[in-house]
Amino acid sequence: MATTVFDASAQAMPPFTARGATVTLRGVSKAFGTHHVLHGIDLDIPPREFVAVVGRSGCGKSTLLRLLAGLDEPTAGSIAIGERREDRNRAVRLMFQEPRLLPWQRVAANVSVGLRHAQTRRERRTLAEDALLQVGLAGRERHWPLVLSGGQKQRVALARALVSDPGLLLLDEPLGALDALTRIEMQDLIESVWLDKSFTAIMVTHDVGEAVALADRILLLEQGRIALDIEVDLPRPRHRGDAAAADIEGRVLDRLLRRQRG
Ligand SMILES: Nc1ncnc2c1ncn2[C@@H]1O[C@H](COP(=O)(O)OP(=O)(O)O)[C@@H](O)[C@H]1O
Ligand SMILES: [Mg+2]
């Protein structure tokens, strides 16, 4: 007689923790009616790589992230994240330019929105406190979003994304609305939590300097295709303004602006 063995440990084991999700795209296209936005994108991202996506406005960057987040479906092709497709919703978190906090909820509740309701209140509170500690907002649990600065609100949004221990973190121009100094602080924070948590990160940014400061690899999207895929093999922590960083930045900008290098 056949016996079905229920392996509880396999069920309980989060498949992505500690090593980040693999991302595999094969022939991914997306059209809205007759408007073709992405064209046959093939992409392999290994676990815990930090990828920056740059490109002109309207070239399909946010569309690509929405497909990766499972918020929309490709018109053609396949997307695989991690080993098990059904885990996608749990393992992938998306952060936007606007923090999207609920103004009627305190900071801790805004963070634990990112958790499943199955957990106990106590667990939710502890996880939210841990996530707030990671983003430098310990002790702010009972504050209202209204009293926070723009940078602090983005930290809460980052804590909300981190609280569920994602295997893949998607960031859609997350720092675009911040002033220059807050932006650099947030870049450092994103880098340090990424180094600590080892998730895979894909960040859209219009700032090529930011891409070079943070990413292992830069993808340039042009009219829905990957026009440039370059490695950023610079040691961390990186120093803004280094000659090697400036050279990579120049190469990407030349392509973006379609300049010839002399
Ligand atoms: N839901 C949608 N319906 C119709 N067109 C869309 C939709 N979402 C995006 N687009 C179009 O797809 C193109 C790419 O958009 P998007 O991915 O937001 O660009 P990016 O983030 O690179 O600026 C744009 O021309 C945009 O108007
Ligand atoms: Mg966009």
mmCIF file of C-alpha atoms and ligand atoms in Angstrom:
data_model
loop_
_atom_site.group_PDB
_atom_site.id
_atom_site.type_symbol
_atom_site.label_atom_id
_atom_site.label_comp_id
_atom_site.label_asym_id
_atom_site.label_seq_id
_atom_site.Cartn_x
_atom_site.Cartn_y
_atom_site.Cartn_z
ATOM 1 C CA MET A 1 0.000 0.000 0.000
ATOM 2 C CA ALA A 2 1.353 3.398 -0.917
ATOM 3 C CA THR A 3 2.003 5.754 1.934
ATOM 4 C CA THR A 4 1.948 9.500 1.650
ATOM 5 C CA VAL A 5 4.580 11.068 3.820
ATOM 6 C CA PHE A 6 3.826 14.614 4.925
ATOM 7 C CA ASP A 7 7.134 16.341 5.382
ATOM 8 C CA ALA A 8 6.353 19.110 7.856
ATOM 9 C CA SER A 9 9.893 20.436 7.886
ATOM 10 C CA ALA A 10 9.832 21.005 4.134
ATOM 11 C CA GLN A 11 6.540 22.903 4.486
ATOM 12 C CA ALA A 12 7.811 25.114 7.267
ATOM 13 C CA MET A 13 11.178 25.897 5.710
ATOM 14 C CA PRO A 14 11.102 29.256 3.907
ATOM 15 C CA PRO A 15 12.697 28.433 0.541
ATOM 16 C CA PHE A 16 14.376 31.791 -0.011
ATOM 17 C CA THR A 17 15.683 32.881 3.357
ATOM 18 C CA ALA A 18 19.355 33.637 3.662
ATOM 19 C CA ARG A 19 20.235 33.269 0.032
ATOM 20 C CA GLY A 20 17.872 35.281 -2.086
ATOM 21 C CA ALA A 21 15.754 34.164 -5.005
ATOM 22 C CA THR A 22 16.932 33.291 -8.483
ATOM 23 C CA VAL A 23 15.152 35.237 -11.224
ATOM 24 C CA THR A 24 14.778 33.746 -14.704
ATOM 25 C CA LEU A 25 13.007 35.411 -17.624
ATOM 26 C CA ARG A 26 12.552 33.707 -20.968
ATOM 27 C CA GLY A 27 11.207 35.596 -23.951
ATOM 28 C CA VAL A 28 9.154 37.953 -21.795
ATOM 29 C CA SER A 29 7.045 40.372 -23.792
ATOM 30 C CA LYS A 30 4.350 42.754 -22.673
ATOM 31 C CA ALA A 31 1.884 44.663 -24.778
ATOM 32 C CA PHE A 32 -0.988 46.914 -23.765
ATOM 33 C CA GLY A 33 -3.379 46.475 -26.680
ATOM 34 C CA THR A 34 -1.304 47.291 -29.750
ATOM 35 C CA HIS A 35 1.351 49.105 -27.714
ATOM 36 C CA HIS A 36 4.333 46.752 -27.351
ATOM 37 C CA VAL A 37 6.319 47.724 -24.276
ATOM 38 C CA LEU A 38 8.686 44.792 -23.604
ATOM 39 C CA HIS A 39 10.147 42.610 -26.345
ATOM 40 C CA GLY A 40 11.361 39.075 -25.701
ATOM 41 C CA ILE A 41 13.448 39.721 -22.603
ATOM 42 C CA ASP A 42 15.813 36.929 -21.523
ATOM 43 C CA LEU A 43 17.436 37.417 -18.149
ATOM 44 C CA ASP A 44 19.154 35.323 -15.495
ATOM 45 C CA ILE A 45 19.760 36.832 -12.089
ATOM 46 C CA PRO A 46 21.562 34.698 -9.521
ATOM 47 C CA PRO A 47 20.624 34.715 -5.825
ATOM 48 C CA ARG A 48 21.587 37.877 -3.899
ATOM 49 C CA GLU A 49 22.722 39.849 -6.907
ATOM 50 C CA PHE A 50 21.941 43.596 -6.795
ATOM 51 C CA VAL A 51 20.716 44.676 -10.214
ATOM 52 C CA ALA A 52 19.997 48.271 -11.203
ATOM 53 C CA VAL A 53 17.713 48.987 -14.151
ATOM 54 C CA VAL A 54 18.096 52.309 -15.908
ATOM 55 C CA GLY A 55 16.535 53.724 -19.045
ATOM 56 C CA ARG A 56 14.609 56.634 -20.441
ATOM 57 C CA SER A 57 11.164 57.464 -19.150
ATOM 58 C CA GLY A 58 8.554 55.176 -20.692
ATOM 59 C CA CYS A 59 11.000 52.452 -21.790
ATOM 60 C CA GLY A 60 9.230 49.791 -19.684
ATOM 61 C CA LYS A 61 11.114 49.726 -16.352
ATOM 62 C CA SER A 62 8.048 49.840 -14.099
ATOM 63 C CA THR A 63 6.230 47.407 -16.376
ATOM 64 C CA LEU A 64 9.093 44.945 -15.921
ATOM 65 C CA LEU A 65 8.974 45.290 -12.124
ATOM 66 C CA ARG A 66 5.189 44.845 -12.088
ATOM 67 C CA LEU A 67 5.592 41.595 -14.014
ATOM 68 C CA LEU A 68 8.268 40.426 -11.569
ATOM 69 C CA ALA A 69 6.012 41.337 -8.648
ATOM 70 C CA GLY A 70 3.169 39.330 -10.155
ATOM 71 C CA LEU A 71 0.976 42.456 -10.355
ATOM 72 C CA ASP A 72 0.576 41.913 -14.078
ATOM 73 C CA GLU A 73 1.075 38.993 -16.473
ATOM 74 C CA PRO A 74 3.385 38.920 -19.505
ATOM 75 C CA THR A 75 1.785 38.724 -22.932
ATOM 76 C CA ALA A 76 4.346 36.064 -23.870
ATOM 77 C CA GLY A 77 7.236 34.255 -22.231
ATOM 78 C CA SER A 78 7.832 32.983 -18.710
ATOM 79 C CA ILE A 79 9.048 34.347 -15.396
ATOM 80 C CA ALA A 80 10.389 32.102 -12.655
ATOM 81 C CA ILE A 81 11.370 33.407 -9.241
ATOM 82 C CA GLY A 82 13.044 31.006 -6.850
ATOM 83 C CA GLU A 83 12.389 27.340 -7.154
ATOM 84 C CA ARG A 84 8.676 27.303 -6.615
ATOM 85 C CA ARG A 85 6.464 29.599 -8.619
ATOM 86 C CA GLU A 86 3.632 29.441 -6.078
ATOM 87 C CA ASP A 87 5.875 31.089 -3.495
ATOM 88 C CA ARG A 88 6.182 34.203 -5.571
ATOM 89 C CA ASN A 89 3.680 36.342 -3.704
ATOM 90 C CA ARG A 90 5.264 35.596 -0.351
ATOM 91 C CA ALA A 91 8.832 36.004 -1.473
ATOM 92 C CA VAL A 92 8.667 39.183 -3.531
ATOM 93 C CA ARG A 93 8.200 42.681 -2.157
ATOM 94 C CA LEU A 94 7.957 45.934 -4.071
ATOM 95 C CA MET A 95 8.864 49.411 -2.857
ATOM 96 C CA PHE A 96 7.813 52.559 -4.698
ATOM 97 C CA GLN A 97 8.832 56.191 -4.873
ATOM 98 C CA GLU A 98 5.911 57.151 -2.609
ATOM 99 C CA PRO A 99 5.961 55.385 0.762
ATOM 100 C CA ARG A 100 2.225 54.517 0.524
ATOM 101 C CA LEU A 101 1.699 54.442 4.283
ATOM 102 C CA LEU A 102 -1.761 54.248 5.823
ATOM 103 C CA PRO A 103 -2.142 57.618 7.613
ATOM 104 C CA TRP A 104 -4.647 56.240 10.139
ATOM 105 C CA GLN A 105 -2.273 53.480 11.284
ATOM 106 C CA ARG A 106 0.730 53.945 13.536
ATOM 107 C CA VAL A 107 4.229 53.133 12.283
ATOM 108 C CA ALA A 108 4.303 49.579 13.733
ATOM 109 C CA ALA A 109 0.942 48.720 12.162
ATOM 110 C CA ASN A 110 2.110 50.122 8.820
ATOM 111 C CA VAL A 111 5.084 47.774 8.961
ATOM 112 C CA SER A 112 3.167 44.666 9.998
ATOM 113 C CA VAL A 113 0.745 45.202 7.100
ATOM 114 C CA GLY A 114 3.511 43.373 5.211
ATOM 115 C CA LEU A 115 2.938 40.221 7.298
ATOM 116 C CA ARG A 116 0.453 37.442 7.045
ATOM 117 C CA HIS A 117 -2.521 37.644 9.400
ATOM 118 C CA ALA A 118 -1.932 34.062 10.537
ATOM 119 C CA GLN A 119 0.794 35.176 12.949
ATOM 120 C CA THR A 120 -0.021 36.136 16.525
ATOM 121 C CA ARG A 121 -0.148 39.800 17.557
ATOM 122 C CA ARG A 122 2.936 39.323 19.673
ATOM 123 C CA GLU A 123 4.931 37.825 16.784
ATOM 124 C CA ARG A 124 3.769 40.589 14.488
ATOM 125 C CA ARG A 125 4.846 43.214 16.985
ATOM 126 C CA THR A 126 8.290 41.643 17.474
ATOM 127 C CA LEU A 127 8.877 41.296 13.744
ATOM 128 C CA ALA A 128 7.797 44.903 13.152
ATOM 129 C CA GLU A 129 10.122 46.106 15.920
ATOM 130 C CA ASP A 130 13.028 44.142 14.397
ATOM 131 C CA ALA A 131 12.353 45.569 10.952
ATOM 132 C CA LEU A 132 12.194 49.119 12.358
ATOM 133 C CA LEU A 133 15.471 48.537 14.158
ATOM 134 C CA GLN A 134 17.069 47.450 10.869
ATOM 135 C CA VAL A 135 16.077 50.725 9.225
ATOM 136 C CA GLY A 136 17.177 52.907 12.142
ATOM 137 C CA LEU A 137 13.690 53.681 13.464
ATOM 138 C CA ALA A 138 13.715 51.823 16.774
ATOM 139 C CA GLY A 139 11.337 53.431 19.251
ATOM 140 C CA ARG A 140 9.123 54.983 16.554
ATOM 141 C CA GLU A 141 6.541 52.178 16.682
ATOM 142 C CA ARG A 142 3.730 54.312 18.079
ATOM 143 C CA HIS A 143 4.347 57.391 15.951
ATOM 144 C CA TRP A 144 1.908 58.444 13.232
ATOM 145 C CA PRO A 145 3.159 58.682 9.615
ATOM 146 C CA LEU A 146 2.169 62.364 9.575
ATOM 147 C CA VAL A 147 4.973 63.348 11.971
ATOM 148 C CA LEU A 148 7.724 61.629 9.973
ATOM 149 C CA SER A 149 10.015 63.259 7.401
ATOM 150 C CA GLY A 150 10.060 62.020 3.799
ATOM 151 C CA GLY A 151 13.199 59.976 4.452
ATOM 152 C CA GLN A 152 11.721 58.424 7.603
ATOM 153 C CA LYS A 153 8.548 57.479 5.718
ATOM 154 C CA GLN A 154 10.671 55.684 3.120
ATOM 155 C CA ARG A 155 12.440 53.870 5.959
ATOM 156 C CA VAL A 156 9.036 52.675 7.201
ATOM 157 C CA ALA A 157 8.211 51.529 3.672
ATOM 158 C CA LEU A 158 11.528 49.661 3.566
ATOM 159 C CA ALA A 159 10.798 48.059 6.971
ATOM 160 C CA ARG A 160 7.368 46.975 5.661
ATOM 161 C CA ALA A 161 9.098 45.314 2.692
ATOM 162 C CA LEU A 162 11.749 43.653 4.875
ATOM 163 C CA VAL A 163 9.428 42.381 7.605
ATOM 164 C CA SER A 164 8.381 39.342 5.582
ATOM 165 C CA ASP A 165 11.998 38.432 4.834
ATOM 166 C CA PRO A 166 11.677 38.615 1.034
ATOM 167 C CA GLY A 167 13.846 36.569 -1.314
ATOM 168 C CA LEU A 168 13.475 39.281 -3.931
ATOM 169 C CA LEU A 169 13.137 42.992 -3.229
ATOM 170 C CA LEU A 170 12.008 45.186 -6.105
ATOM 171 C CA LEU A 171 12.552 48.924 -5.819
ATOM 172 C CA ASP A 172 10.929 51.307 -8.298
ATOM 173 C CA GLU A 173 12.808 54.629 -8.051
ATOM 174 C CA PRO A 174 12.488 54.409 -4.267
ATOM 175 C CA LEU A 175 14.635 57.453 -3.555
ATOM 176 C CA GLY A 176 13.445 59.691 -6.393
ATOM 177 C CA ALA A 177 11.533 62.090 -4.135
ATOM 178 C CA LEU A 178 14.246 62.575 -1.504
ATOM 179 C CA ASP A 179 16.763 65.393 -1.145
ATOM 180 C CA ALA A 180 20.373 64.649 -2.095
ATOM 181 C CA LEU A 181 21.738 63.954 1.396
ATOM 182 C CA THR A 182 18.805 61.852 2.564
ATOM 183 C CA ARG A 183 19.153 59.973 -0.675
ATOM 184 C CA ILE A 184 22.780 59.051 0.007
ATOM 185 C CA GLU A 185 21.851 57.961 3.552
ATOM 186 C CA MET A 186 19.081 55.770 2.148
ATOM 187 C CA GLN A 187 21.426 54.279 -0.464
ATOM 188 C CA ASP A 188 23.803 53.314 2.349
ATOM 189 C CA LEU A 189 20.923 51.850 4.347
ATOM 190 C CA ILE A 190 19.644 49.813 1.398
ATOM 191 C CA GLU A 191 23.151 48.514 0.768
ATOM 192 C CA SER A 192 23.671 47.544 4.411
ATOM 193 C CA VAL A 193 20.342 45.675 4.763
ATOM 194 C CA TRP A 194 20.994 43.936 1.444
ATOM 195 C CA LEU A 195 24.466 42.843 2.634
ATOM 196 C CA ASP A 196 22.950 41.699 5.920
ATOM 197 C CA LYS A 197 19.874 39.880 4.600
ATOM 198 C CA SER A 198 21.232 38.528 1.298
ATOM 199 C CA PHE A 199 18.027 38.977 -0.709
ATOM 200 C CA THR A 200 18.157 39.501 -4.457
ATOM 201 C CA ALA A 201 17.507 43.163 -5.310
ATOM 202 C CA ILE A 202 16.310 44.802 -8.512
ATOM 203 C CA MET A 203 16.189 48.576 -8.370
ATOM 204 C CA VAL A 204 14.931 50.940 -11.031
ATOM 205 C CA THR A 205 16.601 54.322 -10.863
ATOM 206 C CA HIS A 206 16.995 57.306 -13.160
ATOM 207 C CA ASP A 207 20.228 58.182 -11.352
ATOM 208 C CA VAL A 208 23.139 56.380 -13.029
ATOM 209 C CA GLY A 209 25.457 57.391 -10.181
ATOM 210 C CA GLU A 210 23.112 55.654 -7.749
ATOM 211 C CA ALA A 211 23.113 52.553 -9.942
ATOM 212 C CA VAL A 212 26.926 52.464 -9.934
ATOM 213 C CA ALA A 213 27.050 53.076 -6.164
ATOM 214 C CA LEU A 214 24.752 50.166 -5.331
ATOM 215 C CA ALA A 215 24.557 47.564 -8.059
ATOM 216 C CA ASP A 216 26.590 44.496 -9.000
ATOM 217 C CA ARG A 217 25.171 44.822 -12.460
ATOM 218 C CA ILE A 218 23.432 47.516 -14.495
ATOM 219 C CA LEU A 219 20.824 46.809 -17.147
ATOM 220 C CA LEU A 220 19.923 49.537 -19.581
ATOM 221 C CA LEU A 221 16.454 49.143 -21.048
ATOM 222 C CA GLU A 222 15.888 50.750 -24.408
ATOM 223 C CA GLN A 223 12.523 50.525 -26.106
ATOM 224 C CA GLY A 224 11.644 47.398 -24.180
ATOM 225 C CA ARG A 225 14.922 45.564 -24.813
ATOM 226 C CA ILE A 226 18.068 45.126 -22.757
ATOM 227 C CA ALA A 227 20.534 47.326 -24.645
ATOM 228 C CA LEU A 228 23.374 47.120 -22.139
ATOM 229 C CA ASP A 229 24.167 44.615 -19.396
ATOM 230 C CA ILE A 230 27.325 45.541 -17.522
ATOM 231 C CA GLU A 231 28.984 44.263 -14.415
ATOM 232 C CA VAL A 232 30.000 46.737 -11.716
ATOM 233 C CA ASP A 233 32.968 44.970 -10.238
ATOM 234 C CA LEU A 234 33.960 47.549 -7.641
ATOM 235 C CA PRO A 235 34.755 46.789 -4.004
ATOM 236 C CA ARG A 236 32.335 47.820 -1.254
ATOM 237 C CA PRO A 237 31.876 50.155 0.447
ATOM 238 C CA ARG A 238 32.125 52.250 -2.673
ATOM 239 C CA HIS A 239 33.387 55.770 -2.762
ATOM 240 C CA ARG A 240 31.349 58.123 -4.852
ATOM 241 C CA GLY A 241 33.497 59.892 -7.416
ATOM 242 C CA ASP A 242 36.132 57.144 -7.819
ATOM 243 C CA ALA A 243 37.707 57.069 -11.289
ATOM 244 C CA ALA A 244 36.508 53.485 -11.918
ATOM 245 C CA ALA A 245 32.948 54.364 -10.844
ATOM 246 C CA ALA A 246 32.999 57.497 -13.007
ATOM 247 C CA ASP A 247 34.116 55.441 -16.007
ATOM 248 C CA ILE A 248 31.208 53.000 -15.682
ATOM 249 C CA GLU A 249 28.797 55.884 -15.123
ATOM 250 C CA GLY A 250 30.127 57.547 -18.270
ATOM 251 C CA ARG A 251 29.655 54.412 -20.351
ATOM 252 C CA VAL A 252 26.039 54.044 -19.264
ATOM 253 C CA LEU A 253 25.284 57.749 -19.735
ATOM 254 C CA ASP A 254 26.859 57.727 -23.208
ATOM 255 C CA ARG A 255 24.540 54.945 -24.230
ATOM 256 C CA LEU A 256 21.522 56.588 -22.607
ATOM 257 C CA LEU A 257 22.259 59.860 -24.371
ATOM 258 C CA ARG A 258 23.478 58.058 -27.502
ATOM 259 C CA ARG A 259 26.814 59.851 -27.390
ATOM 260 C CA GLN A 260 29.933 58.500 -29.067
ATOM 261 C CA ARG A 261 32.918 58.084 -26.790
ATOM 262 C CA GLY A 262 36.036 59.790 -28.073
HETATM 263 N N1 LIG B 1 -1.548 49.689 -17.624
HETATM 264 C C1 LIG B 1 -1.096 50.267 -18.763
HETATM 265 N N2 LIG B 1 -1.897 50.432 -19.811
HETATM 266 C C2 LIG B 1 -1.450 50.985 -20.962
HETATM 267 N N3 LIG B 1 -0.191 51.405 -21.158
HETATM 268 C C3 LIG B 1 0.661 51.272 -20.143
HETATM 269 C C4 LIG B 1 0.265 50.693 -18.890
HETATM 270 N N4 LIG B 1 1.336 50.686 -18.062
HETATM 271 C C5 LIG B 1 2.351 51.226 -18.774
HETATM 272 N N5 LIG B 1 1.953 51.574 -20.015
HETATM 273 C C6 LIG B 1 2.807 52.159 -21.058
HETATM 274 O O1 LIG B 1 3.964 51.375 -21.166
HETATM 275 C C7 LIG B 1 5.096 52.190 -21.430
HETATM 276 C C8 LIG B 1 6.145 51.897 -20.375
HETATM 277 O O2 LIG B 1 5.695 52.352 -19.117
HETATM 278 P P1 LIG B 1 6.546 52.175 -17.799
HETATM 279 O O3 LIG B 1 6.919 50.774 -17.657
HETATM 280 O O4 LIG B 1 5.758 52.813 -16.690
HETATM 281 O O5 LIG B 1 7.833 53.056 -18.135
HETATM 282 P P2 LIG B 1 9.036 53.537 -17.213
HETATM 283 O O6 LIG B 1 8.811 53.003 -15.840
HETATM 284 O O7 LIG B 1 10.257 53.003 -17.881
HETATM 285 O O8 LIG B 1 9.013 55.025 -17.259
HETATM 286 C C9 LIG B 1 4.615 53.616 -21.438
HETATM 287 O O9 LIG B 1 4.415 54.004 -22.776
HETATM 288 C C10 LIG B 1 3.307 53.552 -20.695
HETATM 289 O O10 LIG B 1 2.430 54.554 -21.130
HETATM 290 MG MG MG B 2 8.500 53.925 -14.015
#
